[in-house]
Coordinates of C-alpha atoms in Angstrom, one line a residue:
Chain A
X1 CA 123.7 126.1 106.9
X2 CA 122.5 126.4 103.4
X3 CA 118.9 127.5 104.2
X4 CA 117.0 130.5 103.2
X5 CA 117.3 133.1 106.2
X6 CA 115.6 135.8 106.8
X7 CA 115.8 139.0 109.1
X8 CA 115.1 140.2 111.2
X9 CA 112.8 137.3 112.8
X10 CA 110.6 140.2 114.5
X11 CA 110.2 143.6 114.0
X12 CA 107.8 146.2 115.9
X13 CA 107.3 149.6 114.4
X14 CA 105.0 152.3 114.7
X15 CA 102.0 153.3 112.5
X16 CA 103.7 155.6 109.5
X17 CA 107.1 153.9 110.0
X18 CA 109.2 152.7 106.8
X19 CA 110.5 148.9 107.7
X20 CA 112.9 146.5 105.3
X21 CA 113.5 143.0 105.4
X22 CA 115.9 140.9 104.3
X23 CA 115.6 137.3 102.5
X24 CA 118.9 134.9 101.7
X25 CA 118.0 132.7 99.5
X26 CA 119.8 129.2 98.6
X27 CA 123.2 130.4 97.1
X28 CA 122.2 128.4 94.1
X29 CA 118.4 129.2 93.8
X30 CA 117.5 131.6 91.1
X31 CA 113.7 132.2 91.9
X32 CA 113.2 133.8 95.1
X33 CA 109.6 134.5 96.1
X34 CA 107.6 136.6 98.6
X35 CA 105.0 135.6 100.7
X36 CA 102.6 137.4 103.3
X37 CA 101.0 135.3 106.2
X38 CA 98.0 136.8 108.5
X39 CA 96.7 135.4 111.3
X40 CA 94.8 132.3 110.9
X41 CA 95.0 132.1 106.9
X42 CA 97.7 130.8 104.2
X43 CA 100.2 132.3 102.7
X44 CA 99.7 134.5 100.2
X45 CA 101.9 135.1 97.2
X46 CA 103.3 138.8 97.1
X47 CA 106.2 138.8 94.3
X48 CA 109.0 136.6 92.8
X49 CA 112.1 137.0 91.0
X50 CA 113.8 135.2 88.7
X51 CA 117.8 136.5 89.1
X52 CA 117.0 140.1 89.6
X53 CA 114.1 140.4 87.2
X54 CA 110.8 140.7 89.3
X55 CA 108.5 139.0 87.0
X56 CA 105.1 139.1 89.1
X57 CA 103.5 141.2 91.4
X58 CA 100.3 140.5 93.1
X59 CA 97.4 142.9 93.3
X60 CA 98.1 142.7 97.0
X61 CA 101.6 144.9 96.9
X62 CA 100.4 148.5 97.0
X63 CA 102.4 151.4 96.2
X64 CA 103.5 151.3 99.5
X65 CA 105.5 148.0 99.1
X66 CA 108.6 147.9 97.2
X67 CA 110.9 144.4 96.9
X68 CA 114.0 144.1 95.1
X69 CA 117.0 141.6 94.3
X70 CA 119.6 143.3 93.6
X71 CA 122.6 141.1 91.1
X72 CA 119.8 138.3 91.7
X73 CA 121.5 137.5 95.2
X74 CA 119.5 139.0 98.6
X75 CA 116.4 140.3 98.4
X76 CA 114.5 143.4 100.2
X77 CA 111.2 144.0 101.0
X78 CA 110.1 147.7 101.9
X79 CA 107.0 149.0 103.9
X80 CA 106.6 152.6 103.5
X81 CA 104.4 154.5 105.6
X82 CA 103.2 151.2 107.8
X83 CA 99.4 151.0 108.5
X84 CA 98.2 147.9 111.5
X85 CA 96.5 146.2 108.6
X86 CA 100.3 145.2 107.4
X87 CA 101.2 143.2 110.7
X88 CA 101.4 139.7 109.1
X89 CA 104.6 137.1 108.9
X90 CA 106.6 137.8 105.5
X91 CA 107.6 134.5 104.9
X92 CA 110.0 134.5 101.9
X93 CA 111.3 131.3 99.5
X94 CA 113.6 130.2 97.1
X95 CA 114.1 127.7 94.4
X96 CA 115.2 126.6 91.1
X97 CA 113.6 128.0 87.8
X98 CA 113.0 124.2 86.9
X99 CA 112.2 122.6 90.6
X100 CA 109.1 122.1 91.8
X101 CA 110.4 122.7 95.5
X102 CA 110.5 125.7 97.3
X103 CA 112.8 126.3 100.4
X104 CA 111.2 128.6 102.5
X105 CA 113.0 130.8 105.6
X106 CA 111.5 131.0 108.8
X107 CA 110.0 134.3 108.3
X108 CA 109.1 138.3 109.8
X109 CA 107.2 138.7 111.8
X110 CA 105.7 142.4 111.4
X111 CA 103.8 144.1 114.2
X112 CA 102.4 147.7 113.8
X113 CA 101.6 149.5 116.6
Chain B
X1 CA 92.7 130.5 88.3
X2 CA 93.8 127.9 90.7
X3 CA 92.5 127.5 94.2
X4 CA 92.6 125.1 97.3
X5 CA 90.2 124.4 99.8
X6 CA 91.1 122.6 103.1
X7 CA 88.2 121.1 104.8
X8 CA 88.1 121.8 108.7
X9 CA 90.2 124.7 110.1
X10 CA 90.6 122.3 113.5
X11 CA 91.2 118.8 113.1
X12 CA 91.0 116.6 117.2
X13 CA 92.6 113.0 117.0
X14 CA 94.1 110.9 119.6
X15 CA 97.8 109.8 119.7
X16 CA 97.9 106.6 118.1
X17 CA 94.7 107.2 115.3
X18 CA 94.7 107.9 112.1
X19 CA 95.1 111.6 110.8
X20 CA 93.1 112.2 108.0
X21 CA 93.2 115.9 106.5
X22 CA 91.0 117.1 103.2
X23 CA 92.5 118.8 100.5
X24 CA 90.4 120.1 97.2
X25 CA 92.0 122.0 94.4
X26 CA 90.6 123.6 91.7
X27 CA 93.2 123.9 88.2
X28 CA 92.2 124.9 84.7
X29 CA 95.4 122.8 84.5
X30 CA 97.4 119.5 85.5
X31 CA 98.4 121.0 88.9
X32 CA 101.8 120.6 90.9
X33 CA 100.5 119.7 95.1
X34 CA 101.9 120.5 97.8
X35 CA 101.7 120.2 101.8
X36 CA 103.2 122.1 104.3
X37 CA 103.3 121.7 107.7
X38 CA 104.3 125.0 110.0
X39 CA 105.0 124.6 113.7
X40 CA 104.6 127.8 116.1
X41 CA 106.2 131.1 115.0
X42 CA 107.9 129.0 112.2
X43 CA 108.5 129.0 108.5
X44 CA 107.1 126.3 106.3
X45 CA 108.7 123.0 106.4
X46 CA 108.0 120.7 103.0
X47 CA 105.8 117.3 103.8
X48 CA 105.7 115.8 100.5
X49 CA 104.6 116.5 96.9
X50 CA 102.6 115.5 93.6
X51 CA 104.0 117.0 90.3
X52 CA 103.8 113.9 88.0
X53 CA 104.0 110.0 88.3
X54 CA 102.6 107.6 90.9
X55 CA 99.8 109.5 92.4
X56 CA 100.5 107.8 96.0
X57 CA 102.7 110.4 97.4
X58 CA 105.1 109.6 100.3
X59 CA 106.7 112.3 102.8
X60 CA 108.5 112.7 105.8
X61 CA 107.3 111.6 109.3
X62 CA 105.2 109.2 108.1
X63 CA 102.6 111.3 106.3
X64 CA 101.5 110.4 102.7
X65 CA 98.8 111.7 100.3
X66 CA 96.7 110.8 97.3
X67 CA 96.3 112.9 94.1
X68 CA 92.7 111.3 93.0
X69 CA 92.3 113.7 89.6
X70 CA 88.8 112.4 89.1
X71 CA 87.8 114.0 93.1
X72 CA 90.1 116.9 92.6
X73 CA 91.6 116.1 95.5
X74 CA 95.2 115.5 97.5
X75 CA 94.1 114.1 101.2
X76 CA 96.7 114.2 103.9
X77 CA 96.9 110.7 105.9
X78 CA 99.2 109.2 108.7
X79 CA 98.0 105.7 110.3
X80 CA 99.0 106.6 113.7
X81 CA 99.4 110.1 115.3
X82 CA 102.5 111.1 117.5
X83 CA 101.8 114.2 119.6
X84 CA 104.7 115.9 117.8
X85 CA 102.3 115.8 114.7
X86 CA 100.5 118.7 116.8
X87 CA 100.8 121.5 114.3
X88 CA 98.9 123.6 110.9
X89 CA 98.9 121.9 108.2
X90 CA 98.3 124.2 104.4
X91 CA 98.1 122.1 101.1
X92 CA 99.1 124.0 98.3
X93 CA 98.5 124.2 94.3
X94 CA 101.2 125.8 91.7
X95 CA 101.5 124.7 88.0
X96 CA 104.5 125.3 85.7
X97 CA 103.5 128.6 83.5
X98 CA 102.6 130.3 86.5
X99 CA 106.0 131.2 87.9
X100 CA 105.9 128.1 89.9
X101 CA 104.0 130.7 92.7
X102 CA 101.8 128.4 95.2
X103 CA 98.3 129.3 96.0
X104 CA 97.6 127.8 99.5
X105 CA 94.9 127.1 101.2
X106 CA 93.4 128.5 104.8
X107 CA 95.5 125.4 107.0
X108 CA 93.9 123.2 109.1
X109 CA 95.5 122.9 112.4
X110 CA 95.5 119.4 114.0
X111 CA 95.7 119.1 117.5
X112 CA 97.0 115.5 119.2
X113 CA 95.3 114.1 122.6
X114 CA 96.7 111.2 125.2

């Protein structure tokens, strides 16, 4: 399967808890982005990466969120110091620089207790 | 700054109806659309798209869509509902320039009836 995976599918962590997740992009996708979904809304656009350059960051990453792609393969998403407000899906997608398709995974589901 | 606003967060037909669901974007330029359809505790799964061309959009599972440049909009329509349709549906706006990031909108989620 060539899709984009993502893992773990759940994870359940206490309040003040640091949690990582893991994206797999497309072998062949050099954009990888990160997406945040909470209940009952949209996605909302987090970070990308071009390779292993992060070009963007939204205002919605705090200090507490850390993502990175290292040798532009696999990407990580930290959570330091959880708070409830962060229990969301990270949904996370890849593409080419010139498509105008994204592949996304089937997501995190984060829940802070 | 680009935005998308889906009219109706619940959308009722009947199996066999049309499925008609509203899409509004606003671009300062020509935007790429998008919709998505997500099913229970699952990722996003592509429907169909509108970067540049004919502006009558076909997708999978029988769903097309409209980019009407003049309304600002990109409606979502099947001629007859299957109850597998049952599911949230988020249109989506990006434009080349802007990282190719999407801006989505809040979903509408369309339930199917006998």
């Amino acid at each position: 399967d060539t899709g984009v995976s993502q893992n773990p599918r759940h994870k359940i962590t206490k309040r003040g808890q640091n949690v990582t997740f893991r994206c797999d992009p497309i072998s062949e996708h050099n954009r990888l982005y990160w997406y945040r979904q909470t209940l009952g809304q949209g996605p909302e656009f987090l970070t990308y990466f071009q390779n292993e350059a992060q070009l963007e960051k939204s205002r919605l990453l705090s200090d507490r969120f850390s993502a990175e792609r290292p040798k532009g393969s696999f990407s990580t998403l930290e959570i330091q110091r959880t708070e409830q407000g962060d229990s969301a899906m990270y949904l996370c997608a890849s593409s080419l620089v010139a498509g105008k398709s994204y592949t996304f995974g089937s997501g995190t589901r984060l829940t802070v207790v | 700054a680009q935005s998308v606003t889906q009219l109706g967060s619940h959308v009722s037909v009947s199996e066999g109806a049309l499925v008609l669901l509203r899409c509004n974007y606003s671009s300062s330029v020509p935007p790429y659309l998008f919709w998505y359809v997500q099913y229970p505790n699952q990722g996003l799964q592509l429907l169909l798209k509108y970067t540049t061309g004919a502006t009558l959009v076909k997708g999978i599972n029988g769903f097309e869509a409209e980019f009407k440049k003049s309304e600002t909009s990109f409606h979502l329509t099947k001629p007859s509902a299957h109850m597998s349709d049952a599911a949230e549906y988020f249109c989506a706006v990006s434009f080349t320039g802007g990282g190719n990031k999407l801006t989505f909108g809040t979903g509408t989620q369309l339930k199917v009836e006998l």
